Amino acid sequence: MLAKVTSGATVGLNAVLITVEVDIAAQSLPSFSIVGLPDKAVEESKERVRAAVKNVGAEFPAKRIIVNLAPADLPKEGPAYDLPIALGILIASGQLSAEIADSLFIGELSLDGSLRFTSGILPATILAKEKDFKRIFIPAVNAKEAAIVDGLRAMPVENLIDLFHHLAGNKRLEPHPQIEVDLANNKIYEFDMKEIRGQETAKRALEIAAAGAHNVLLKGPPGAGKTLLARAFPSVLPRLTFEEALEVTKIYSILGQLDPEEPIVKIRPFRSPHHSASAIGLIGGGTHPKPGEISLAHRGILFLDGFPEFPRSVLESLRGPLEDGVVTVSRAAASLSFPAKFTLIAAANPCPCGFLGDTTKECTCSPGQIIRYQKRLSGPILDRIDLHVEVPAVKVDKLTGEAEAETSETIRERTQKAREAQLKRFENTDLTSNSEMGPKEIKEFCKLDPDCLNLLRAAVSKMQLSARAYHRVLKIARTIADLEGSENINTQHIAEALQYRAKLES
């Protein structure tokens, strides 16, 4: 007898339908085969399914069982097919009769028949809704993750026997109530801007970066506060929109890094990989490509401390994602694209000892060492960073002073208003921040009066700005104007934006 059960597989960040076909031969020697390009985890599901079916009191057929995962040319990974395979065996063996054409099934089985936490539930749920399925049966521990998608009944399953009785009509499983997502930022951050003494210029630059999602390079001697500034940066970021939160949640869902008690990522992610990270770890990849750190930082922050210490090849691999907001990983098995719209915060010392140009300590590096160190960062990478900020050593009177600095909450209110203005401006586009503007949007939304044009022309000539740097100055000026609530870009906005390019071009 043949049974068909619908499931889903994750390809990149999206899911595709998988038909689990189970055929049990009437007369043959006992065997159990899975075809359709299964990986090791799928192959091992034979033993999990066999034990689970027996341990819930059902009979495992002592016949020839063939499971086909269609389409057959798509590689299948992970244990998520356990539940549909077990259900298919129960139906094909005649132990269960059920109408399941309007349902999608996904979940990993334990040997006792209970369902375990399974990654990739959110993309599968979105797929089920898009394909007009009525129900999705998932592990109970994943129910909250599925319940954020409206228009679909998320059916939590604790045990295979519960699903059996529900489909047989003996016991009813209740769908998980729809979860209303509240993205209000009530998080108490570990670091607050008010705790950072001095560094007003760097704080201002980070405020601009937060408002427009611009990249920042913090450059200064050891102990000046570069890392502390970066750690406090998340506390001034504007809230995620629901669409952004859904994008981020999908990434964490397919990697199995989602908290079961928190069905959606509400806070912009902060990723800080060590400088020994490989290109695959940072960009993504593997035999079957998976997202890397830059995708885990999507819509959030990627903090690279000790920027020049990262291998040159790893830094150069950031060039495309910094420009395009997406990374394409090509392998023999597949070529997949992952989103990578992150804000880069890079921290660097000016030389190997860190004290080049410092007024309190003398640099001990030779000219050759300084040149080699600074050449670790290529011109194309530096040109893609919007804000170049000098972070000098903090004077003792600043450290011991009583003056209170602005709190992160106050700064966050300004960045939130600026981001809301950008969302309104870009409401008919796919853009969410000024940093994402291309030449077309810059021409439309960054109109300049004659005074601004004259200032910019003089700056391009004197500072020898590239075409990319020219456009980035305009985007930063647009963000500065948004922070002030100004509809038009003025000369003071251009002037402030230019000062963040000066150190690069000198």
Short mmCIF file of C-alpha atoms in Angstrom, two decimals:
data_model
loop_
_atom_site.label_atom_id
_atom_site.label_comp_id
_atom_site.label_asym_id
_atom_site.label_seq_id
_atom_site.Cartn_x
_atom_site.Cartn_y
_atom_site.Cartn_z
CA MET A 1 0.00 0.00 0.00
CA LEU A 2 1.21 3.51 -0.79
CA ALA A 3 0.90 6.56 1.50
CA LYS A 4 1.86 10.18 0.82
CA VAL A 5 2.65 12.73 3.54
CA THR A 6 3.66 16.34 2.86
CA SER A 7 6.66 17.84 4.64
CA GLY A 8 9.14 20.66 4.00
CA ALA A 9 12.86 21.15 3.44
CA THR A 10 14.87 24.33 3.95
CA VAL A 11 16.82 25.60 0.95
CA GLY A 12 18.75 28.72 1.85
CA LEU A 13 16.33 30.73 4.01
CA ASN A 14 13.16 29.43 2.41
CA ALA A 15 11.36 26.10 2.52
CA VAL A 16 10.19 23.89 -0.34
CA LEU A 17 7.57 21.16 -0.29
CA ILE A 18 8.75 17.58 0.14
CA THR A 19 6.43 14.66 -0.55
CA VAL A 20 7.24 11.67 1.67
CA GLU A 21 6.05 8.58 -0.21
CA VAL A 22 5.93 5.33 1.74
CA ASP A 23 5.35 2.01 -0.03
CA ILE A 24 4.99 -1.29 1.84
CA ALA A 25 5.22 -4.39 -0.35
CA ALA A 26 2.65 -7.10 0.28
CA GLN A 27 5.03 -10.03 -0.09
CA SER A 28 8.77 -9.66 0.32
CA LEU A 29 11.63 -10.00 2.78
CA PRO A 30 11.75 -7.34 5.55
CA SER A 31 13.84 -4.28 4.68
CA PHE A 32 13.74 -0.51 5.16
CA SER A 33 15.17 1.85 2.53
CA ILE A 34 15.11 5.65 2.15
CA VAL A 35 15.80 7.17 -1.26
CA GLY A 36 15.83 10.76 -2.52
CA LEU A 37 19.38 11.96 -1.68
CA PRO A 38 19.15 11.57 2.12
CA ASP A 39 22.11 12.59 4.28
CA LYS A 40 23.36 10.62 7.30
CA ALA A 41 20.80 12.16 9.68
CA VAL A 42 17.95 11.17 7.34
CA GLU A 43 19.35 7.66 6.90
CA GLU A 44 19.50 7.23 10.68
CA SER A 45 15.81 8.13 10.91
CA LYS A 46 15.11 4.49 10.02
CA GLU A 47 16.17 3.40 13.49
CA ARG A 48 14.45 6.32 15.26
CA VAL A 49 11.19 5.67 13.42
CA ARG A 50 11.36 1.91 14.01
CA ALA A 51 11.86 2.37 17.77
CA ALA A 52 9.28 5.18 18.07
CA VAL A 53 6.55 3.22 16.26
CA LYS A 54 7.11 0.16 18.46
CA ASN A 55 7.35 2.15 21.71
CA VAL A 56 4.00 3.88 21.22
CA GLY A 57 2.30 0.50 20.91
CA ALA A 58 1.93 0.35 17.12
CA GLU A 59 3.17 -2.47 14.92
CA PHE A 60 6.22 -1.92 12.75
CA PRO A 61 5.61 -3.90 9.52
CA ALA A 62 8.00 -6.81 8.96
CA LYS A 63 7.90 -6.20 5.21
CA ARG A 64 9.82 -4.36 2.52
CA ILE A 65 9.43 -0.60 3.19
CA ILE A 66 10.61 2.00 0.68
CA VAL A 67 10.49 5.70 1.55
CA ASN A 68 10.95 8.19 -1.28
CA LEU A 69 11.61 11.85 -0.49
CA ALA A 70 10.48 13.75 -3.57
CA PRO A 71 11.74 15.68 -5.47
CA ALA A 72 14.52 13.12 -5.66
CA ASP A 73 17.20 15.51 -6.98
CA LEU A 74 17.12 17.81 -3.93
CA PRO A 75 19.51 16.84 -1.12
CA LYS A 76 17.65 16.13 2.15
CA GLU A 77 19.25 17.02 5.49
CA GLY A 78 18.41 16.66 9.16
CA PRO A 79 15.97 14.68 11.30
CA ALA A 80 12.84 16.73 10.45
CA TYR A 81 11.44 13.93 8.25
CA ASP A 82 11.04 11.49 11.16
CA LEU A 83 7.42 12.42 11.84
CA PRO A 84 6.15 12.26 8.23
CA ILE A 85 8.00 8.96 7.65
CA ALA A 86 6.48 7.40 10.79
CA LEU A 87 3.02 8.68 9.86
CA GLY A 88 3.41 7.35 6.32
CA ILE A 89 4.30 3.90 7.64
CA LEU A 90 1.25 3.84 9.93
CA ILE A 91 -1.04 4.81 7.02
CA ALA A 92 0.59 2.52 4.44
CA SER A 93 0.42 -0.46 6.83
CA GLY A 94 -3.33 0.08 7.32
CA GLN A 95 -3.07 0.90 11.04
CA LEU A 96 -4.34 4.45 10.48
CA SER A 97 -6.84 5.95 8.07
CA ALA A 98 -6.77 9.74 7.86
CA GLU A 99 -7.32 12.65 5.47
CA ILE A 100 -4.09 14.66 5.57
CA ALA A 101 -3.97 16.35 2.17
CA ASP A 102 -4.45 19.80 3.79
CA SER A 103 -1.72 19.30 6.40
CA LEU A 104 2.07 19.58 6.57
CA PHE A 105 4.12 17.48 9.01
CA ILE A 106 7.61 18.13 10.33
CA GLY A 107 9.48 16.99 13.44
CA GLU A 108 12.25 14.87 14.94
CA LEU A 109 11.26 11.76 16.91
CA SER A 110 12.76 10.42 20.11
CA LEU A 111 12.96 6.65 20.56
CA ASP A 112 9.96 6.77 22.91
CA GLY A 113 7.81 8.47 20.29
CA SER A 114 7.94 11.99 21.71
CA LEU A 115 8.87 14.90 19.46
CA ARG A 116 12.04 16.90 19.98
CA PHE A 117 12.95 20.51 19.15
CA THR A 118 13.40 20.79 15.39
CA SER A 119 15.12 23.57 13.44
CA GLY A 120 13.60 25.29 10.43
CA ILE A 121 10.00 25.37 11.68
CA LEU A 122 9.36 29.04 10.81
CA PRO A 123 10.27 28.76 7.09
CA ALA A 124 8.15 25.58 6.88
CA THR A 125 5.20 27.37 8.50
CA ILE A 126 5.47 30.31 6.11
CA LEU A 127 5.60 27.83 3.22
CA ALA A 128 2.49 26.03 4.50
CA LYS A 129 0.60 29.32 4.58
CA GLU A 130 1.76 30.30 1.08
CA LYS A 131 0.65 26.92 -0.30
CA ASP A 132 -2.79 27.20 1.35
CA PHE A 133 -2.39 24.34 3.80
CA LYS A 134 -4.86 24.46 6.70
CA ARG A 135 -2.68 22.91 9.39
CA ILE A 136 0.95 22.26 10.23
CA PHE A 137 1.82 19.56 12.78
CA ILE A 138 5.03 20.38 14.61
CA PRO A 139 6.73 19.46 17.92
CA ALA A 140 5.00 21.10 20.88
CA VAL A 141 8.27 22.78 21.89
CA ASN A 142 8.26 24.61 18.52
CA ALA A 143 4.59 25.63 18.72
CA LYS A 144 5.23 29.28 19.64
CA GLU A 145 7.55 29.69 16.66
CA ALA A 146 4.82 28.49 14.28
CA ALA A 147 2.04 30.43 16.01
CA ILE A 148 3.42 33.84 14.98
CA VAL A 149 2.26 33.13 11.41
CA ASP A 150 -1.43 33.98 11.09
CA GLY A 151 -3.95 32.28 8.83
CA LEU A 152 -2.72 28.78 9.68
CA ARG A 153 -3.43 26.38 12.53
CA ALA A 154 -0.22 25.40 14.32
CA MET A 155 -0.88 21.95 15.83
CA PRO A 156 1.54 21.13 18.68
CA VAL A 157 2.33 17.41 19.00
CA GLU A 158 3.89 16.01 22.17
CA ASN A 159 3.98 12.36 21.11
CA LEU A 160 3.40 10.20 18.06
CA ILE A 161 0.56 8.40 19.82
CA ASP A 162 -1.24 11.72 20.40
CA LEU A 163 -1.06 12.47 16.68
CA PHE A 164 -2.31 8.94 15.90
CA HIS A 165 -5.39 9.36 18.10
CA HIS A 166 -6.05 12.88 16.75
CA LEU A 167 -6.02 11.73 13.12
CA ALA A 168 -8.07 8.65 14.02
CA GLY A 169 -10.68 10.89 15.64
CA ASN A 170 -10.25 9.46 19.16
CA LYS A 171 -8.64 12.53 20.72
CA ARG A 172 -8.47 16.15 19.60
CA LEU A 173 -5.31 18.21 19.51
CA GLU A 174 -5.94 21.92 19.98
CA PRO A 175 -4.10 24.43 17.79
CA HIS A 176 -1.75 26.81 19.55
CA PRO A 177 -3.32 30.27 19.99
CA GLN A 178 -2.11 32.93 17.60
CA ILE A 179 0.77 34.92 19.13
CA GLU A 180 0.62 38.69 18.80
CA VAL A 181 4.17 39.95 18.43
CA ASP A 182 5.15 43.02 20.48
CA LEU A 183 8.48 44.44 19.33
CA ALA A 184 8.66 47.17 21.96
CA ASN A 185 12.25 47.39 23.16
CA ASN A 186 12.18 46.83 26.93
CA LYS A 187 15.57 45.15 27.14
CA ILE A 188 17.95 46.24 29.89
CA TYR A 189 21.32 46.54 28.18
CA GLU A 190 24.59 45.61 29.82
CA PHE A 191 26.26 48.83 28.67
CA ASP A 192 24.80 52.34 28.51
CA MET A 193 26.23 55.39 26.75
CA LYS A 194 25.96 57.44 29.95
CA GLU A 195 28.64 55.21 31.51
CA ILE A 196 31.19 56.14 28.82
CA ARG A 197 33.12 59.24 29.82
CA GLY A 198 34.24 61.61 27.09
CA GLN A 199 34.36 60.41 23.47
CA GLU A 200 31.56 62.78 22.39
CA THR A 201 32.71 62.66 18.76
CA ALA A 202 32.60 58.86 18.69
CA LYS A 203 29.18 58.83 20.37
CA ARG A 204 27.85 61.25 17.79
CA ALA A 205 29.19 59.07 14.98
CA LEU A 206 27.56 55.98 16.51
CA GLU A 207 24.25 57.86 16.81
CA ILE A 208 24.42 58.64 13.08
CA ALA A 209 25.36 55.01 12.36
CA ALA A 210 22.41 53.73 14.40
CA ALA A 211 19.94 56.09 12.72
CA GLY A 212 20.95 55.21 9.16
CA ALA A 213 22.55 51.74 9.54
CA HIS A 214 25.97 53.03 8.46
CA ASN A 215 29.29 51.22 8.90
CA VAL A 216 31.84 52.62 11.36
CA LEU A 217 35.60 52.27 11.88
CA LEU A 218 36.78 53.22 15.38
CA LYS A 219 40.51 53.91 15.40
CA GLY A 220 42.57 54.74 18.46
CA PRO A 221 45.05 53.56 21.09
CA PRO A 222 44.42 50.62 23.45
CA GLY A 223 42.17 51.45 26.38
CA ALA A 224 40.52 54.46 24.72
CA GLY A 225 37.09 52.81 24.85
CA LYS A 226 36.60 51.44 21.32
CA THR A 227 35.27 48.07 22.50
CA LEU A 228 33.09 49.66 25.18
CA LEU A 229 31.56 52.00 22.60
CA ALA A 230 30.81 49.06 20.31
CA ARG A 231 29.29 47.06 23.17
CA ALA A 232 27.05 49.99 24.07
CA PHE A 233 26.02 50.55 20.45
CA PRO A 234 23.07 48.07 20.52
CA SER A 235 21.44 50.18 23.26
CA VAL A 236 20.91 53.11 20.85
CA LEU A 237 19.58 51.15 17.87
CA PRO A 238 15.99 51.66 16.70
CA ARG A 239 13.44 48.86 17.03
CA LEU A 240 13.12 46.07 14.50
CA THR A 241 10.10 46.22 12.24
CA PHE A 242 7.99 43.05 12.07
CA GLU A 243 9.32 42.23 8.59
CA GLU A 244 12.92 42.67 9.77
CA ALA A 245 12.26 40.54 12.87
CA LEU A 246 10.79 37.79 10.69
CA GLU A 247 13.87 37.82 8.42
CA VAL A 248 16.22 37.52 11.39
CA THR A 249 14.10 34.83 13.06
CA LYS A 250 14.17 32.67 9.91
CA ILE A 251 17.98 32.69 9.95
CA TYR A 252 18.16 31.65 13.59
CA SER A 253 15.38 29.09 13.06
CA ILE A 254 17.13 27.16 10.29
CA LEU A 255 20.34 27.07 12.36
CA GLY A 256 18.46 25.81 15.44
CA GLN A 257 19.57 28.82 17.51
CA LEU A 258 16.09 30.09 18.34
CA ASP A 259 14.97 30.16 21.98
CA PRO A 260 11.78 28.01 22.22
CA GLU A 261 10.36 30.44 24.79
CA GLU A 262 11.01 33.46 22.54
CA PRO A 263 9.34 32.65 19.21
CA ILE A 264 10.66 35.72 17.39
CA VAL A 265 13.90 37.69 17.62
CA LYS A 266 12.92 41.07 19.09
CA ILE A 267 16.34 42.66 19.56
CA ARG A 268 18.78 43.46 16.77
CA PRO A 269 21.50 40.78 16.86
CA PHE A 270 25.05 41.59 17.96
CA ARG A 271 27.75 39.26 16.63
CA SER A 272 31.40 39.54 17.58
CA PRO A 273 33.49 36.76 15.97
CA HIS A 274 37.10 36.26 17.05
CA HIS A 275 39.81 37.44 14.67
CA SER A 276 40.79 33.80 14.06
CA ALA A 277 37.41 33.15 12.38
CA SER A 278 37.64 31.47 8.98
CA ALA A 279 36.08 32.82 5.80
CA ILE A 280 33.42 30.07 5.94
CA GLY A 281 32.63 30.91 9.56
CA LEU A 282 32.24 34.60 8.71
CA ILE A 283 30.64 34.45 5.27
CA GLY A 284 28.92 31.06 5.41
CA GLY A 285 29.42 27.89 3.43
CA GLY A 286 30.12 24.23 4.00
CA THR A 287 29.29 21.19 1.86
CA HIS A 288 25.64 22.16 2.14
CA PRO A 289 25.90 25.96 2.50
CA LYS A 290 24.75 27.47 5.79
CA PRO A 291 24.65 31.13 6.89
CA GLY A 292 27.75 32.57 8.55
CA GLU A 293 28.31 35.35 11.08
CA ILE A 294 27.44 38.13 8.66
CA SER A 295 23.99 36.60 8.10
CA LEU A 296 23.52 36.01 11.82
CA ALA A 297 24.18 39.76 12.15
CA HIS A 298 21.47 40.56 9.56
CA ARG A 299 19.59 43.75 10.55
CA GLY A 300 21.95 44.03 13.51
CA ILE A 301 25.64 44.59 14.26
CA LEU A 302 28.78 42.76 13.21
CA PHE A 303 31.58 43.86 15.54
CA LEU A 304 35.11 43.07 14.38
CA ASP A 305 37.51 43.90 17.20
CA GLY A 306 41.12 44.10 16.11
CA PHE A 307 40.05 44.71 12.51
CA PRO A 308 43.55 44.49 10.96
CA GLU A 309 44.20 41.22 12.82
CA PHE A 310 41.65 39.35 10.68
CA PRO A 311 43.20 37.51 7.71
CA ARG A 312 43.30 39.66 4.59
CA SER A 313 41.34 37.06 2.60
CA VAL A 314 38.57 37.06 5.22
CA LEU A 315 38.26 40.86 5.18
CA GLU A 316 38.24 40.98 1.39
CA SER A 317 35.33 38.53 1.37
CA LEU A 318 33.27 41.25 3.11
CA ARG A 319 33.46 43.57 0.11
CA GLY A 320 30.44 42.16 -1.71
CA PRO A 321 28.14 41.86 1.33
CA LEU A 322 29.01 45.39 2.51
CA GLU A 323 27.99 46.75 -0.88
CA ASP A 324 25.03 44.52 -1.76
CA GLY A 325 23.57 43.39 1.58
CA VAL A 326 23.53 39.79 0.39
CA VAL A 327 26.10 36.99 0.18
CA THR A 328 26.04 34.22 -2.40
CA VAL A 329 27.77 30.99 -1.42
CA SER A 330 28.58 28.74 -4.38
CA ARG A 331 29.50 25.10 -3.88
CA ALA A 332 29.41 21.98 -6.04
CA ALA A 333 26.25 20.84 -4.23
CA ALA A 334 24.39 24.16 -4.40
CA SER A 335 24.61 27.91 -4.84
CA LEU A 336 22.59 29.79 -2.24
CA SER A 337 22.10 33.44 -1.29
CA PHE A 338 21.73 34.63 2.29
CA PRO A 339 20.79 38.14 3.48
CA ALA A 340 23.60 40.15 5.07
CA LYS A 341 22.34 43.68 5.69
CA PHE A 342 24.38 44.34 8.81
CA THR A 343 26.00 47.38 10.38
CA LEU A 344 29.74 46.85 10.59
CA ILE A 345 31.49 48.25 13.65
CA ALA A 346 35.23 47.77 13.28
CA ALA A 347 37.83 48.65 15.91
CA ALA A 348 41.49 49.10 15.02
CA ASN A 349 44.72 50.34 16.51
CA PRO A 350 46.77 52.76 14.38
CA CYS A 351 49.89 50.57 14.61
CA PRO A 352 51.06 47.25 16.17
CA CYS A 353 51.80 48.83 19.58
CA GLY A 354 48.70 51.02 19.28
CA PHE A 355 50.18 54.37 20.28
CA LEU A 356 50.97 56.01 16.93
CA GLY A 357 49.93 59.68 17.23
CA ASP A 358 49.04 59.35 20.92
CA THR A 359 49.97 62.32 23.09
CA THR A 360 50.48 60.33 26.30
CA LYS A 361 52.64 57.40 25.14
CA GLU A 362 55.36 57.10 22.55
CA CYS A 363 54.99 54.69 19.64
CA THR A 364 57.69 51.99 19.63
CA CYS A 365 56.99 50.66 16.13
CA SER A 366 59.39 51.07 13.20
CA PRO A 367 58.12 52.79 10.03
CA GLY A 368 58.16 49.45 8.21
CA GLN A 369 56.03 47.80 10.89
CA ILE A 370 53.51 50.66 10.75
CA ILE A 371 53.25 50.51 6.95
CA ARG A 372 52.80 46.70 6.94
CA TYR A 373 50.18 46.91 9.68
CA GLN A 374 48.16 49.61 7.97
CA LYS A 375 48.34 47.81 4.62
CA ARG A 376 46.42 44.89 6.10
CA LEU A 377 43.30 46.94 5.40
CA SER A 378 42.83 47.46 1.67
CA GLY A 379 41.54 50.66 0.12
CA PRO A 380 38.34 49.02 -1.22
CA ILE A 381 37.40 47.76 2.26
CA LEU A 382 38.06 51.15 3.90
CA ASP A 383 36.15 52.92 1.12
CA ARG A 384 33.06 50.86 2.00
CA ILE A 385 33.06 52.14 5.59
CA ASP A 386 30.93 55.26 5.97
CA LEU A 387 32.21 56.76 9.22
CA HIS A 388 35.90 56.86 10.15
CA VAL A 389 36.24 57.99 13.75
CA GLU A 390 39.32 58.78 15.80
CA VAL A 391 38.95 57.58 19.40
CA PRO A 392 41.73 59.29 21.42
CA ALA A 393 42.79 58.38 24.93
CA VAL A 394 40.39 59.78 27.54
CA LYS A 395 41.80 62.57 29.70
CA VAL A 396 41.76 62.01 33.45
CA ASP A 397 39.51 65.00 34.15
CA LYS A 398 36.84 63.38 31.95
CA LEU A 399 37.13 60.10 33.85
CA THR A 400 36.86 61.74 37.25
CA GLY A 401 34.38 64.45 36.32
CA GLU A 402 30.84 64.58 37.71
CA ALA A 403 29.12 65.62 34.49
CA GLU A 404 26.43 63.17 33.41
CA ALA A 405 26.44 61.99 29.81
CA GLU A 406 23.30 61.36 27.75
CA THR A 407 21.63 58.04 28.39
CA SER A 408 21.22 55.43 25.67
CA GLU A 409 17.46 55.76 25.99
CA THR A 410 17.58 59.46 25.07
CA ILE A 411 19.79 58.77 22.07
CA ARG A 412 17.61 55.81 21.05
CA GLU A 413 14.53 58.05 20.94
CA ARG A 414 16.29 60.26 18.37
CA THR A 415 17.49 57.33 16.27
CA GLN A 416 14.00 55.81 16.37
CA LYS A 417 12.42 59.02 15.05
CA ALA A 418 15.04 59.26 12.33
CA ARG A 419 14.48 55.63 11.29
CA GLU A 420 10.71 56.13 11.23
CA ALA A 421 11.21 59.09 8.90
CA GLN A 422 13.26 56.83 6.62
CA LEU A 423 10.65 54.07 6.68
CA LYS A 424 8.01 56.60 5.68
CA ARG A 425 10.25 57.94 2.90
CA PHE A 426 10.88 54.44 1.54
CA GLU A 427 7.38 53.03 2.09
CA ASN A 428 6.95 52.25 -1.63
CA THR A 429 10.32 50.49 -1.86
CA ASP A 430 12.11 47.55 -0.23
CA LEU A 431 14.50 49.90 1.60
CA THR A 432 14.45 50.37 5.37
CA SER A 433 17.39 52.74 6.00
CA ASN A 434 19.48 55.41 4.28
CA SER A 435 22.50 53.12 3.97
CA GLU A 436 20.56 50.89 1.54
CA MET A 437 19.97 53.67 -0.99
CA GLY A 438 21.35 53.17 -4.49
CA PRO A 439 22.19 55.88 -7.06
CA LYS A 440 18.54 56.12 -8.12
CA GLU A 441 17.27 56.71 -4.57
CA ILE A 442 20.14 59.10 -3.78
CA LYS A 443 19.18 61.21 -6.78
CA GLU A 444 15.55 61.26 -5.64
CA PHE A 445 15.92 61.74 -1.89
CA CYS A 446 19.24 63.60 -1.53
CA LYS A 447 18.57 66.74 -3.56
CA LEU A 448 21.11 69.50 -2.91
CA ASP A 449 20.88 73.28 -3.23
CA PRO A 450 23.69 75.23 -5.00
CA ASP A 451 25.58 75.92 -1.76
CA CYS A 452 25.66 72.22 -0.86
CA LEU A 453 26.76 71.30 -4.37
CA ASN A 454 29.61 73.82 -4.31
CA LEU A 455 30.81 72.54 -0.93
CA LEU A 456 30.65 68.93 -2.11
CA ARG A 457 32.47 69.70 -5.37
CA ALA A 458 35.29 71.38 -3.45
CA ALA A 459 35.52 68.45 -1.03
CA VAL A 460 35.61 65.83 -3.79
CA SER A 461 38.45 67.70 -5.50
CA LYS A 462 40.50 68.43 -2.38
CA MET A 463 39.97 65.09 -0.60
CA GLN A 464 40.08 63.04 -3.80
CA LEU A 465 36.91 61.18 -2.91
CA SER A 466 35.91 58.17 -4.99
CA ALA A 467 32.46 57.92 -6.56
CA ARG A 468 31.52 55.45 -3.81
CA ALA A 469 32.73 57.84 -1.09
CA TYR A 470 30.78 60.68 -2.72
CA HIS A 471 27.55 58.70 -2.52
CA ARG A 472 28.26 57.62 1.05
CA VAL A 473 28.77 61.25 2.10
CA LEU A 474 25.35 62.04 0.67
CA LYS A 475 23.75 59.14 2.54
CA ILE A 476 25.36 60.19 5.82
CA ALA A 477 24.23 63.79 5.26
CA ARG A 478 20.69 62.52 4.67
CA THR A 479 20.82 60.66 8.01
CA ILE A 480 22.15 63.72 9.85
CA ALA A 481 19.29 65.76 8.39
CA ASP A 482 16.82 63.08 9.55
CA LEU A 483 18.22 63.25 13.10
CA GLU A 484 17.56 66.99 13.08
CA GLY A 485 14.10 66.51 11.60
CA SER A 486 15.11 68.49 8.51
CA GLU A 487 13.38 67.74 5.23
CA ASN A 488 16.28 69.05 3.15
CA ILE A 489 20.02 68.49 3.31
CA ASN A 490 21.86 71.67 4.31
CA THR A 491 25.50 72.71 4.16
CA GLN A 492 26.08 71.89 7.84
CA HIS A 493 24.89 68.33 7.21
CA ILE A 494 27.31 67.97 4.29
CA ALA A 495 30.13 69.49 6.34
CA GLU A 496 29.59 67.09 9.25
CA ALA A 497 29.35 64.11 6.89
CA LEU A 498 32.65 65.10 5.24
CA GLN A 499 34.55 65.14 8.49
CA TYR A 500 34.04 61.41 8.81
CA ARG A 501 35.88 60.84 5.52
CA ALA A 502 38.81 63.18 6.19
CA LYS A 503 41.00 60.78 8.14
CA LEU A 504 40.67 58.13 5.46
CA GLU A 505 41.71 60.37 2.62
CA SER A 506 44.58 62.17 4.38
#
